[in-house]
GROMACS .gro file of C-alpha atoms in nm:
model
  438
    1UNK     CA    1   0.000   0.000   0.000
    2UNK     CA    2   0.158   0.253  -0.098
    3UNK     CA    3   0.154   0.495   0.124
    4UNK     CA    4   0.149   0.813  -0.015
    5UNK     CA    5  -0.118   0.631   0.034
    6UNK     CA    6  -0.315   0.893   0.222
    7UNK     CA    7  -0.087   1.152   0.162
    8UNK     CA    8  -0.259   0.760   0.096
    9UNK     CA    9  -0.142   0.475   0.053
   10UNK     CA   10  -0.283   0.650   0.201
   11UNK     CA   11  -0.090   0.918  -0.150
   12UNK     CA   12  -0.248   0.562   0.040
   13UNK     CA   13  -0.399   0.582   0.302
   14UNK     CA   14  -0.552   0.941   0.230
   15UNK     CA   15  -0.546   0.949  -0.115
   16UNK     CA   16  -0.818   0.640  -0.145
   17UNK     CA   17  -1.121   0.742   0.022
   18UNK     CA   18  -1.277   0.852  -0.286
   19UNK     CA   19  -1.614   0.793  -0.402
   20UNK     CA   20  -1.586   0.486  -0.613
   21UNK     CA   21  -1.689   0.611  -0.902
   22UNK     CA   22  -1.359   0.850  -1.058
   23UNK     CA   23  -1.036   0.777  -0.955
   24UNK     CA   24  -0.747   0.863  -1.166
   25UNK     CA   25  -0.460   0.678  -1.171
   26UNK     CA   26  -0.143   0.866  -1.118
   27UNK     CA   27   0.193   0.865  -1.176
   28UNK     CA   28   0.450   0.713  -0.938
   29UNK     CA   29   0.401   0.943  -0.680
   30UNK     CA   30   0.042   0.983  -0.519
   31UNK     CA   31  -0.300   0.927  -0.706
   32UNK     CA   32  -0.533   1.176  -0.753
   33UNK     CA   33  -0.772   1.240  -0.445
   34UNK     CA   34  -1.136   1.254  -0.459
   35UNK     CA   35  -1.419   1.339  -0.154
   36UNK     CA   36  -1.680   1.097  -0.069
   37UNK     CA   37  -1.925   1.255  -0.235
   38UNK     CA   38  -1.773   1.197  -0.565
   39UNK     CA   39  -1.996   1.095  -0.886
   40UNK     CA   40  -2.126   0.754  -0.923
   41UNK     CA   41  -2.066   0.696  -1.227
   42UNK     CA   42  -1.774   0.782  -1.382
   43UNK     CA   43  -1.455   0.715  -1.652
   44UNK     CA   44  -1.117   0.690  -1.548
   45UNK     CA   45  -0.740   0.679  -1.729
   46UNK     CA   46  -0.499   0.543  -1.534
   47UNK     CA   47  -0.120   0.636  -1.678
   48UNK     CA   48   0.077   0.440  -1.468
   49UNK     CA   49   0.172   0.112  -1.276
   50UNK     CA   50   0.006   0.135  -0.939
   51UNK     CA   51   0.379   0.176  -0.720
   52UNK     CA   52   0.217   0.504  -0.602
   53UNK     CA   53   0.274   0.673  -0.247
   54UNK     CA   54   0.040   0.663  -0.037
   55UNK     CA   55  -0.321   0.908  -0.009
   56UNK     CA   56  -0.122   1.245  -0.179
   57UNK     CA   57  -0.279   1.496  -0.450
   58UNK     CA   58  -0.149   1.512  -0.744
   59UNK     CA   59  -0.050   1.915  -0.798
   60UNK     CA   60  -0.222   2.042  -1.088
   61UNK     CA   61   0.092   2.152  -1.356
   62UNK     CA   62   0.100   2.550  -1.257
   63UNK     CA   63   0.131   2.447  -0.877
   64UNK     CA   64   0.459   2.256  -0.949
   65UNK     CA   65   0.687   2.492  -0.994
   66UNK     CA   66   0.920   2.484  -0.734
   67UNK     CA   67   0.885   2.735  -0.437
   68UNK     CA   68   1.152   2.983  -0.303
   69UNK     CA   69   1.332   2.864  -0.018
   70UNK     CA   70   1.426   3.012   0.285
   71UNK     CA   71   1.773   2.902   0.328
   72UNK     CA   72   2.079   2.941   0.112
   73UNK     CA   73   2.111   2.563   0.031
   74UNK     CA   74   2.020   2.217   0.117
   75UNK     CA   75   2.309   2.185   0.446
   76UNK     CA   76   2.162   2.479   0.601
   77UNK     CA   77   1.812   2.324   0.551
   78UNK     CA   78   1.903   1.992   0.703
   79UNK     CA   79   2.042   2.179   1.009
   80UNK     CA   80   1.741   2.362   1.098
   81UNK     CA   81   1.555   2.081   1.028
   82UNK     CA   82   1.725   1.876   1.279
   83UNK     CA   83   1.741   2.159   1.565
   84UNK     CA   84   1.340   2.174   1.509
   85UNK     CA   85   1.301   1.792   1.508
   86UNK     CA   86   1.493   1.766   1.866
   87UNK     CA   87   1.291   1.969   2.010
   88UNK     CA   88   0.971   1.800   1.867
   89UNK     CA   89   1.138   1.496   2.119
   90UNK     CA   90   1.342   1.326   1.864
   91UNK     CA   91   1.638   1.185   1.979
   92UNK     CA   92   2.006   1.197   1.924
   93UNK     CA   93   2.029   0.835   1.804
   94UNK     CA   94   1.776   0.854   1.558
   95UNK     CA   95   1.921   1.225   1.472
   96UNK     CA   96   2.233   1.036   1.404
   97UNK     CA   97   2.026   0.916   1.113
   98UNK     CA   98   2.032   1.252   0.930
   99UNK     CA   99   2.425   1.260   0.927
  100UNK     CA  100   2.399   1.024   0.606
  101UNK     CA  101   2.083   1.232   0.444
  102UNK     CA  102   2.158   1.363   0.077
  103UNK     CA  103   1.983   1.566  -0.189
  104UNK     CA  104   1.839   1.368  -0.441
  105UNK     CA  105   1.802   1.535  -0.758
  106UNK     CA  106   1.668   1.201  -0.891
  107UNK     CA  107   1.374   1.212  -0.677
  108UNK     CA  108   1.336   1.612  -0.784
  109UNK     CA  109   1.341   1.489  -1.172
  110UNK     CA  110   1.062   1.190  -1.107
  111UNK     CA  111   0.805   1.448  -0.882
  112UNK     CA  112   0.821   1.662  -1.197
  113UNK     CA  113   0.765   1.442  -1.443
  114UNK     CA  114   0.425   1.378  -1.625
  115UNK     CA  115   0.415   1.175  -1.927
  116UNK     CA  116   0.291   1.315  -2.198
  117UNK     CA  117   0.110   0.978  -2.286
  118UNK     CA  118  -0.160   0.828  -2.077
  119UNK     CA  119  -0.219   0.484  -2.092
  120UNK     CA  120  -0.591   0.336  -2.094
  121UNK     CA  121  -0.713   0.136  -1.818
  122UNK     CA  122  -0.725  -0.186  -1.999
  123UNK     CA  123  -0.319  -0.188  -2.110
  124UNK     CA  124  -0.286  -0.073  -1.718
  125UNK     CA  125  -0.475  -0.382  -1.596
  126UNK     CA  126  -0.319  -0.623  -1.852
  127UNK     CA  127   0.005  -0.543  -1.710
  128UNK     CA  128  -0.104  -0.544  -1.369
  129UNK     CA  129  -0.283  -0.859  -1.368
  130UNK     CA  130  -0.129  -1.051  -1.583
  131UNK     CA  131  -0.037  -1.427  -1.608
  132UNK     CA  132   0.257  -1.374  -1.481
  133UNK     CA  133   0.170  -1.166  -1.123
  134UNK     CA  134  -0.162  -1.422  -1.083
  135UNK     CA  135   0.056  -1.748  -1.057
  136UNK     CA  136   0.331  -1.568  -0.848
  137UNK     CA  137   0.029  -1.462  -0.641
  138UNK     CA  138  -0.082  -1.818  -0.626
  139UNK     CA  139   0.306  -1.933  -0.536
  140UNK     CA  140   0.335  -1.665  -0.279
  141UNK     CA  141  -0.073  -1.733  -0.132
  142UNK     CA  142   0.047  -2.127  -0.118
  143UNK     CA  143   0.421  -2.036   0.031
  144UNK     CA  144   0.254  -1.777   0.313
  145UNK     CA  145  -0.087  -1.943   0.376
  146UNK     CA  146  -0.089  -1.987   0.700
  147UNK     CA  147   0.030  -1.663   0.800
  148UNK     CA  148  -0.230  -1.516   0.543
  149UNK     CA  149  -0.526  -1.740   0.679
  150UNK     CA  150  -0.469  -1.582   1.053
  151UNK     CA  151  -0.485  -1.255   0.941
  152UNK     CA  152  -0.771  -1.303   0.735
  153UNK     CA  153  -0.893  -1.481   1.067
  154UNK     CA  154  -0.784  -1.147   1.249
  155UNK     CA  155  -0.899  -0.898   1.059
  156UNK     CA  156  -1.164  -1.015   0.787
  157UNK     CA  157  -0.942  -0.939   0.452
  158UNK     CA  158  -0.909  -1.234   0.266
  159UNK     CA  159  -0.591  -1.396   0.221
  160UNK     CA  160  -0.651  -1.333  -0.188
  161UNK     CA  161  -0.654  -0.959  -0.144
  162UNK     CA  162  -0.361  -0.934   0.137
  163UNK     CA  163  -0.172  -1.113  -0.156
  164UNK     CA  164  -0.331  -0.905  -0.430
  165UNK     CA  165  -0.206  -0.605  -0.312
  166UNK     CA  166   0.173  -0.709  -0.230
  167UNK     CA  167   0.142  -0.806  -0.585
  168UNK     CA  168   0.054  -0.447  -0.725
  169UNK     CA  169   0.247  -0.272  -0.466
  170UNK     CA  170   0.580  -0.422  -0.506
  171UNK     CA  171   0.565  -0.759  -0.710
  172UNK     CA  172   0.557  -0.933  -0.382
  173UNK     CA  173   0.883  -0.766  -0.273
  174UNK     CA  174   1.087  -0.804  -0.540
  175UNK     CA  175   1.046  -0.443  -0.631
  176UNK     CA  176   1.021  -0.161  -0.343
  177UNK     CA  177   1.241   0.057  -0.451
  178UNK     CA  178   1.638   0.163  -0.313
  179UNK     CA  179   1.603   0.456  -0.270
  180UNK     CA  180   1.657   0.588   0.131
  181UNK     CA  181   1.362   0.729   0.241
  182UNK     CA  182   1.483   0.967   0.466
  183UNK     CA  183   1.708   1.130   0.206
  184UNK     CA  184   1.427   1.142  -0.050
  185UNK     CA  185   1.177   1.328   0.200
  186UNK     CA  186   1.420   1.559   0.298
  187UNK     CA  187   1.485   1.636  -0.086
  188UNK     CA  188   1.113   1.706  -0.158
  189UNK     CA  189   1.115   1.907   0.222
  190UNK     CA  190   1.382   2.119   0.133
  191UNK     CA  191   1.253   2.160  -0.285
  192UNK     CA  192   0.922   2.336  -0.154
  193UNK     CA  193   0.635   2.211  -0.372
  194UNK     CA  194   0.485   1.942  -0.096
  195UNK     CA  195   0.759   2.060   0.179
  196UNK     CA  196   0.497   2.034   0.448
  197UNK     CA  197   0.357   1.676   0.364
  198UNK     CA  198   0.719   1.617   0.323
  199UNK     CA  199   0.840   1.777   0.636
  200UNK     CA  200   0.603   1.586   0.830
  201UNK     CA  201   0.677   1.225   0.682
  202UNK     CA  202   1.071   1.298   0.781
  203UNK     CA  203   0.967   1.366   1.067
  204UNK     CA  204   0.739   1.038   1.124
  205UNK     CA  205   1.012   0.850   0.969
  206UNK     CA  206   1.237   0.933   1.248
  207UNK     CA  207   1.003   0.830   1.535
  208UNK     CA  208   1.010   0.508   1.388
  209UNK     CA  209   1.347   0.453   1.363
  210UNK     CA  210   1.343   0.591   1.764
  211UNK     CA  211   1.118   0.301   1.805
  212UNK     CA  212   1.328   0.054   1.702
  213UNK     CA  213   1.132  -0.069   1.411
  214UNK     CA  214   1.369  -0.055   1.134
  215UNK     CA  215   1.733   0.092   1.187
  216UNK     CA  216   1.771   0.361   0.899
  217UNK     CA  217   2.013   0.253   0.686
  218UNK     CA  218   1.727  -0.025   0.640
  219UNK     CA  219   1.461   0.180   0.542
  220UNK     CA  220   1.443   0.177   0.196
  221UNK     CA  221   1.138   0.253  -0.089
  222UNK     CA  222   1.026   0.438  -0.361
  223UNK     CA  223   1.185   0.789  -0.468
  224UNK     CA  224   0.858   0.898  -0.279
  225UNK     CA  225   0.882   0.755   0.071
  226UNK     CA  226   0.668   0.477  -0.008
  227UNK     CA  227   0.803   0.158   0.233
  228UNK     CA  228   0.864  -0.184   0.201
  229UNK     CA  229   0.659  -0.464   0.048
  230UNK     CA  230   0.310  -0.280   0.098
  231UNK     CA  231   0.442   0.027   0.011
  232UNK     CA  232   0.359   0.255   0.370
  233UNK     CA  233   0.456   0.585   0.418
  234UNK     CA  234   0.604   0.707   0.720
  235UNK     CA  235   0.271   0.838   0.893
  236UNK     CA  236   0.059   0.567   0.762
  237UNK     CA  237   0.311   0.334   0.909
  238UNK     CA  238   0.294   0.480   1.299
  239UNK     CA  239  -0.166   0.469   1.191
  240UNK     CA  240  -0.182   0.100   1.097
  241UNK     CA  241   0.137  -0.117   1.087
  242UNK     CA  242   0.103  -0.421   1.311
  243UNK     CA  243   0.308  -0.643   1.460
  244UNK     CA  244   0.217  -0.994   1.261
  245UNK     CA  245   0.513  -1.254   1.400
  246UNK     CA  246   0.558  -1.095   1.783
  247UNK     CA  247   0.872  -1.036   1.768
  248UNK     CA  248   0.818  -0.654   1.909
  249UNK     CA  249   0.859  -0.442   1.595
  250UNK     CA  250   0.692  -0.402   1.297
  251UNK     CA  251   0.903  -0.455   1.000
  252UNK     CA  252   0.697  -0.451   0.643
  253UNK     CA  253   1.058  -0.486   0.460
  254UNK     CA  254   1.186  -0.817   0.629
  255UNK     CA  255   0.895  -1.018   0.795
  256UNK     CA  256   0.602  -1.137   0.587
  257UNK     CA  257   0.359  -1.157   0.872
  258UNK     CA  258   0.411  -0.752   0.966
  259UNK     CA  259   0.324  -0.696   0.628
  260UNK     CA  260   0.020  -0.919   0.567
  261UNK     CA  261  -0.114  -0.781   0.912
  262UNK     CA  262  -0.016  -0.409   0.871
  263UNK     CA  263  -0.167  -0.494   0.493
  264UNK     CA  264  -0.480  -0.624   0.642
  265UNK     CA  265  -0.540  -0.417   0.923
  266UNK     CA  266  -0.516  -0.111   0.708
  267UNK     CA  267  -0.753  -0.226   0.515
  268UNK     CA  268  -0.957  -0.307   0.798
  269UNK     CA  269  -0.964  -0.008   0.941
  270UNK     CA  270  -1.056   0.196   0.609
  271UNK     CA  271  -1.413  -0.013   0.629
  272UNK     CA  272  -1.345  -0.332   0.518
  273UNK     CA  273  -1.674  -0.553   0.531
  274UNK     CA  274  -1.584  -0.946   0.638
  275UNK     CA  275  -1.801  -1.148   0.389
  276UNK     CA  276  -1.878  -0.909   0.135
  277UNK     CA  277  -1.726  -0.920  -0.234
  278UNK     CA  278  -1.559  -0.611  -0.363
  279UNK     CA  279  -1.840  -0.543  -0.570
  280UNK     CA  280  -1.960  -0.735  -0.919
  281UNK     CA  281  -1.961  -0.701  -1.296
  282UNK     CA  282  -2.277  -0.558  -1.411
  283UNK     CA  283  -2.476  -0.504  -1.718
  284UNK     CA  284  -2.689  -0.155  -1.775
  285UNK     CA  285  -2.989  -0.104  -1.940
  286UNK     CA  286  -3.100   0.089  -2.235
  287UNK     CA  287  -3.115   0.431  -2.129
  288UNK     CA  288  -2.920   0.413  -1.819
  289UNK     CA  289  -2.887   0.776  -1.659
  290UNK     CA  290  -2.492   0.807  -1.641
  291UNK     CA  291  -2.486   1.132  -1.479
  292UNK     CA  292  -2.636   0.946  -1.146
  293UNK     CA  293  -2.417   1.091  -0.876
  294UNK     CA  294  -2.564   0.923  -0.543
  295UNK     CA  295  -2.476   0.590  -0.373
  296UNK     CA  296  -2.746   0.347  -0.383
  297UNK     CA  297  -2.863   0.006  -0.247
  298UNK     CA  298  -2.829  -0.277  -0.425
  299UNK     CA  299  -3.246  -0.311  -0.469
  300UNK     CA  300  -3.211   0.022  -0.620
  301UNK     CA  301  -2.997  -0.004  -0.871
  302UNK     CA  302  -3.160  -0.320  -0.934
  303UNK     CA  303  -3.505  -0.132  -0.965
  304UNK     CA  304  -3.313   0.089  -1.219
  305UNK     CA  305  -3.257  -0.255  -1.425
  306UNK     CA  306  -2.887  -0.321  -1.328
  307UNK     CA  307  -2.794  -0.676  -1.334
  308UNK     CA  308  -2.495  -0.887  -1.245
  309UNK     CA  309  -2.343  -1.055  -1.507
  310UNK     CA  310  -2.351  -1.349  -1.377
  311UNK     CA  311  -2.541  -1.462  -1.034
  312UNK     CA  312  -2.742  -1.206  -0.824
  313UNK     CA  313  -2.665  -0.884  -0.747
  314UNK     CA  314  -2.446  -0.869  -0.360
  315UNK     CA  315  -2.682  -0.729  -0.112
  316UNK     CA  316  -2.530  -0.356  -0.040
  317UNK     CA  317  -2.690  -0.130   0.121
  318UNK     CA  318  -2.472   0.149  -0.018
  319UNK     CA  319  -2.285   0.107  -0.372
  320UNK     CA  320  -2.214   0.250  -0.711
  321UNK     CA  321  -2.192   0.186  -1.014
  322UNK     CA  322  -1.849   0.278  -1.232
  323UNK     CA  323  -1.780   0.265  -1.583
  324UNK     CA  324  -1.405   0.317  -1.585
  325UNK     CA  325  -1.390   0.299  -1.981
  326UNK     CA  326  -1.724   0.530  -2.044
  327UNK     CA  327  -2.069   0.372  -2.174
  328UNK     CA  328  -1.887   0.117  -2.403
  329UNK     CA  329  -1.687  -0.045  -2.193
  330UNK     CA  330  -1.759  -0.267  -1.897
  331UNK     CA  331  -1.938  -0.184  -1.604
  332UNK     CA  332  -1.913  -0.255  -1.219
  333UNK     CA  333  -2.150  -0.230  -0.947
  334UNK     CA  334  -1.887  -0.168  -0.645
  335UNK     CA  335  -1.947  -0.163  -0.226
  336UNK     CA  336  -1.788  -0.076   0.058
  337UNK     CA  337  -1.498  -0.348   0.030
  338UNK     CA  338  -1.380  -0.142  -0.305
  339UNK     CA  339  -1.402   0.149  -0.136
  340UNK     CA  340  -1.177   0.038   0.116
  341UNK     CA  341  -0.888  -0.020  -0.149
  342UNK     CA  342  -0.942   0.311  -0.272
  343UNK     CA  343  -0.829   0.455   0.061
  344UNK     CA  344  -0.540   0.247  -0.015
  345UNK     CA  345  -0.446   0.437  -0.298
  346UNK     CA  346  -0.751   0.650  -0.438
  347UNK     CA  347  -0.798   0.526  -0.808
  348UNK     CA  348  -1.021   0.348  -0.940
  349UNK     CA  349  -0.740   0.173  -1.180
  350UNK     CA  350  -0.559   0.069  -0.902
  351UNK     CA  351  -0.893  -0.075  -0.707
  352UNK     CA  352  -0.998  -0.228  -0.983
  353UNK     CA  353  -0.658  -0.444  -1.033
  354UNK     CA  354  -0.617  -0.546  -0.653
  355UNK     CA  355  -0.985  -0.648  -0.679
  356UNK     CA  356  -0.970  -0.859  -1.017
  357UNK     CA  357  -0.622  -0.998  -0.928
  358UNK     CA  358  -0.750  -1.100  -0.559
  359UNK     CA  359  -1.022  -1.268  -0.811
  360UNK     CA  360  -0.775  -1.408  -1.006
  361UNK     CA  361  -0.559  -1.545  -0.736
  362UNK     CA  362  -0.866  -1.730  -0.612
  363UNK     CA  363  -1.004  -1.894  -0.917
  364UNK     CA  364  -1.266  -1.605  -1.005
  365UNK     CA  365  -1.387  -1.521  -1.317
  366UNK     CA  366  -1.247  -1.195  -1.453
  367UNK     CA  367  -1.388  -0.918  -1.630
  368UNK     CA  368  -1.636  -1.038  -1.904
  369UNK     CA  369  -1.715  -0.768  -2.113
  370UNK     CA  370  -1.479  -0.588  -2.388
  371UNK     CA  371  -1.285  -0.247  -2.315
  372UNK     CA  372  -1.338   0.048  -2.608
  373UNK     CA  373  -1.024  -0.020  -2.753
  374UNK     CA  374  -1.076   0.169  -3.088
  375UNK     CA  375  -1.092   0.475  -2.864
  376UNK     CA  376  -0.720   0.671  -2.804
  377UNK     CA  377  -0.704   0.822  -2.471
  378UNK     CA  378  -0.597   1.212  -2.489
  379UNK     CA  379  -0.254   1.311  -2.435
  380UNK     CA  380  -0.215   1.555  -2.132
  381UNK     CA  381  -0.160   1.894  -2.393
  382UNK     CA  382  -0.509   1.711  -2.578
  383UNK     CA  383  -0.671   1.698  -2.220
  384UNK     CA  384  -0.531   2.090  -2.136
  385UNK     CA  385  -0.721   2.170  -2.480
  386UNK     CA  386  -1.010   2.003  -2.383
  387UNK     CA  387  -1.037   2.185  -2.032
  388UNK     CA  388  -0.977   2.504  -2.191
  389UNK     CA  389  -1.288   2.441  -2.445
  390UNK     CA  390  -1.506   2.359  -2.174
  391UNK     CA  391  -1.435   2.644  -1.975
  392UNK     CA  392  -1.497   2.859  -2.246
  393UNK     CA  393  -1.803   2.712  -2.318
  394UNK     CA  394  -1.935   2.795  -1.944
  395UNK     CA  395  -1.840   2.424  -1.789
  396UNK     CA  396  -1.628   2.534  -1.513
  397UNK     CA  397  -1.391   2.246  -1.486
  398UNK     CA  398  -1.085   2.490  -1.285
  399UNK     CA  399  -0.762   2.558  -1.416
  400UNK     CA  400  -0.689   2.351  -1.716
  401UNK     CA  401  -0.373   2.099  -1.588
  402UNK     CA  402  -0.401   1.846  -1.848
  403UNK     CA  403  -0.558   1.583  -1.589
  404UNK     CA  404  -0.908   1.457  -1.606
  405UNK     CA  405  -1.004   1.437  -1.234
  406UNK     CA  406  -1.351   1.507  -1.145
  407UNK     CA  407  -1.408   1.840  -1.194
  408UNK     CA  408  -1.316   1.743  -1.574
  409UNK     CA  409  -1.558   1.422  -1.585
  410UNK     CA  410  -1.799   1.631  -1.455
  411UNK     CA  411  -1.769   1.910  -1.678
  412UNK     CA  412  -1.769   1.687  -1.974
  413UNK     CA  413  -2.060   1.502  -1.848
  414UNK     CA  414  -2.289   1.805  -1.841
  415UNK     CA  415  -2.162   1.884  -2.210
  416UNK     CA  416  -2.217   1.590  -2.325
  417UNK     CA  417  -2.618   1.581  -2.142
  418UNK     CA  418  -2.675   1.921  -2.295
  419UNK     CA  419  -2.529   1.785  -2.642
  420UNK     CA  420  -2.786   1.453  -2.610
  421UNK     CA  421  -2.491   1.279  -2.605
  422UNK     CA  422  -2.449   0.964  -2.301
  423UNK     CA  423  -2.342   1.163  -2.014
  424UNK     CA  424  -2.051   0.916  -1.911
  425UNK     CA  425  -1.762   1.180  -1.889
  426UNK     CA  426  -1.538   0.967  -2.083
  427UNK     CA  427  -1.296   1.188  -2.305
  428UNK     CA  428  -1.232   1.048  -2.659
  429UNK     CA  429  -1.076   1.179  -2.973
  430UNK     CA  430  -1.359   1.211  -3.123
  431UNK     CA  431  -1.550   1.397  -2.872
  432UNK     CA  432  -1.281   1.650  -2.842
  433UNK     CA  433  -1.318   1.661  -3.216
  434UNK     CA  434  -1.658   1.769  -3.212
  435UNK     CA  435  -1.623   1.999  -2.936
  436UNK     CA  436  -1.317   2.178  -3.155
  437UNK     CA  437  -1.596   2.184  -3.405
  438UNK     CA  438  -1.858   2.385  -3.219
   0.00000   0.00000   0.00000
């Protein structure tokens, strides 16, 4: 979980607690954060691999440029930093751990980057649940089952989706990133576009090592902060890591069982519901009203004409309905259990891989219907055009960035209702086409 990951991995464990529906997947750093109240229905275009920091927003373009800093360089930055941190209670062993701190201009270079090329959701999910990543998920479920089984036992995940998201996070630790974490917060601290976030994980990151968790040289992770197998972040580490094998500390880069617990009882604590699926694949009716922003209960969107694929509907009492590829592709009625990935990192790309490789892992069926794949997704200068357009047009969708969070979907939705067009808020060549053409 990568913990930006409420940043949420809270990027993880704050980022996720969207409303189901929207999500956008984003780069390496944080996804893009979205309220509770968020549309029901909505598209979404992931553009990266899900190794994202926990619960963070991603900075529209204009609020990226770097800030002016106080101090005359990165030394005299470090120095205050530390004098502040002691007497926050820190101590002087884990101070010691700043000695060894450098500026990264790496990590600078990767929180500025934005490819100009977004990928669609379904090349996203074909490389994060592929063949591949479902049998290593099945080897690594088999090798760990016990220890998976008690803290499915303990705290109502299933063992699947523990294992699911190890698998998305890191490739069941074979990938969490080498970069030091301490020396990459301090980097985006001192560089003054998230220096506060930043300034506060560094300062987390040092409790921990006071508490004897993880000795510093040893805590390693992504160029954003994001730890170990699950991908934590500092504070989301101190909120929900667990101690899985007793041993007295909580280590999610060495022992399995911290990480399947800390794993679990994040999720568990985001409103995971034992014995409920994630949510099911669902087909619409004619007419379906896309522009639906409200949560319903299963019997209502069943009134409405929704119907699983296969099977019955799940009983929720409060659930949505997403179409992550617009009206052509497939659609998903989703619960509280996929809401509860999304505070794990808050896109609805990245739920909707931990859910259908959890699937996977198990034996499920997975996704029936076909993605849109004549459509081309809009490059980011495409997506800053289309903005623009709609704002000119009297669709306030804010300042045009080039990402299509919700404020874009929604936009786009209302053109495309006042057009008599299916309100679905998925962006296409075409439609920017015609709107070029007005």
């Amino acid at each position: 979980m990568t913990l930006y990951k409420n940043i949420l991995h809270p990027c993880r464990s704050v980022l996720l607690s969207a409303s189901l529906i929207l999500p956008f997947t984003l780069i390496s750093a944080c996804a893009a954060t979205q309220s509770e109240t968020a549309p029901i229905v909505a598209s979404n275009t992931p553009q990266a691999a899900p190794q994202t920091p926990p619960q963070t927003t991603e900075p529209t373009r204009q609020a990226q440029a770097q800030q002016p800093k106080a101090y005359a360089n990165f030394d005299a930055w470090l120095e205050a930093f530390r004098r502040d941190a002691a007497s926050q209670g820190i101590s002087s062993r884990a101070l010691s751990a700043l000695d060894n701190v450098r500026y990264l201009e790496r990590v600078i270079e990767l929180d500025r980057f934005q490819p100009e090329f977004v990928r669609p959701i379904w090349e996203y999910l074909e490389g994060a649940v592929s063949s591949a990543r479902i049998n290593n998920g099945r080897i690594k479920l088999a090798e760990h089952r016990q220890t998976a089984m008690q803290m499915e036992q303990r705290y109502g995940v299933p063992a699947e989706v523990i294992v699911a998201i190890w698998g998305i996070e890191s490739s069941y630790g074979s990938n969490f990133g080498n970069f030091s974490a301490l020396s990459a917060f301090a980097t985006l601290a001192y560089d003054g576009r998230r220096s506060e976030f930043a300034r506060g994980e560094l300062l987390a990151a040092l409790r921990i090592i006071d508490s004897g968790d993880i000795a510093a040289e040893n805590m390693i992770g992504s160029w954003a902060g994001a730890m170990g197998h699950t991908q934590f972040i500092p504070s989301s580490f101190e909120t929900f890591a667990k101690d899985g094998d007793g041993d007295g500390r909580r280590d999610i880069w060495g022992s399995i069982p911290d990480v399947m617990a800390s794993t679990a009882n994040y999720l568990a604590r985001s409103g995971w519901q034992t014995g409920q699926p994630w949510g099911v694949e669902v087909r619409l009716p004619s007419g379906f009203d896309y522009s639906q922003t409200e949560q319903r209960s299963s019997a209502e969107w069943a009134a409405q004409g929704v119907q699983a694929l296969n099977g019955s509907l799940p009983s929720f009492s409060s659930a949505s309905v997403i179409v992550p590829a617009g009206a052509q592709g497939p659609a998903f009625l989703v619960g509280p259990n996929f809401r509860a990935i999304l505070r794990y990192n808050n896109a609805t790309s990245y739920a909707l891989a931990v859910a259908t490789l959890s699937d996977a892992i198990a034996g499920r069926a997975g996704i029936q219907q076909s993605w849109p794949r004549d459509q081309l997704p809009l490059t980011r200068a495409q997506v800053r055009e289309l903005q623009q357009a709609l704002n000119a047009m009297g669709y306030n969708v804010g300042e045009p960035d080039g990402i299509q969070g919700p404020n874009t979907r929604r936009g786009l939705s209302a053109y495309q209702r006042d057009q008599g067009l299916v309100p679905d808020g998925f962006a296409t060549q075409a439609l920017l086409e015609r709107i070029k053409r007005r």
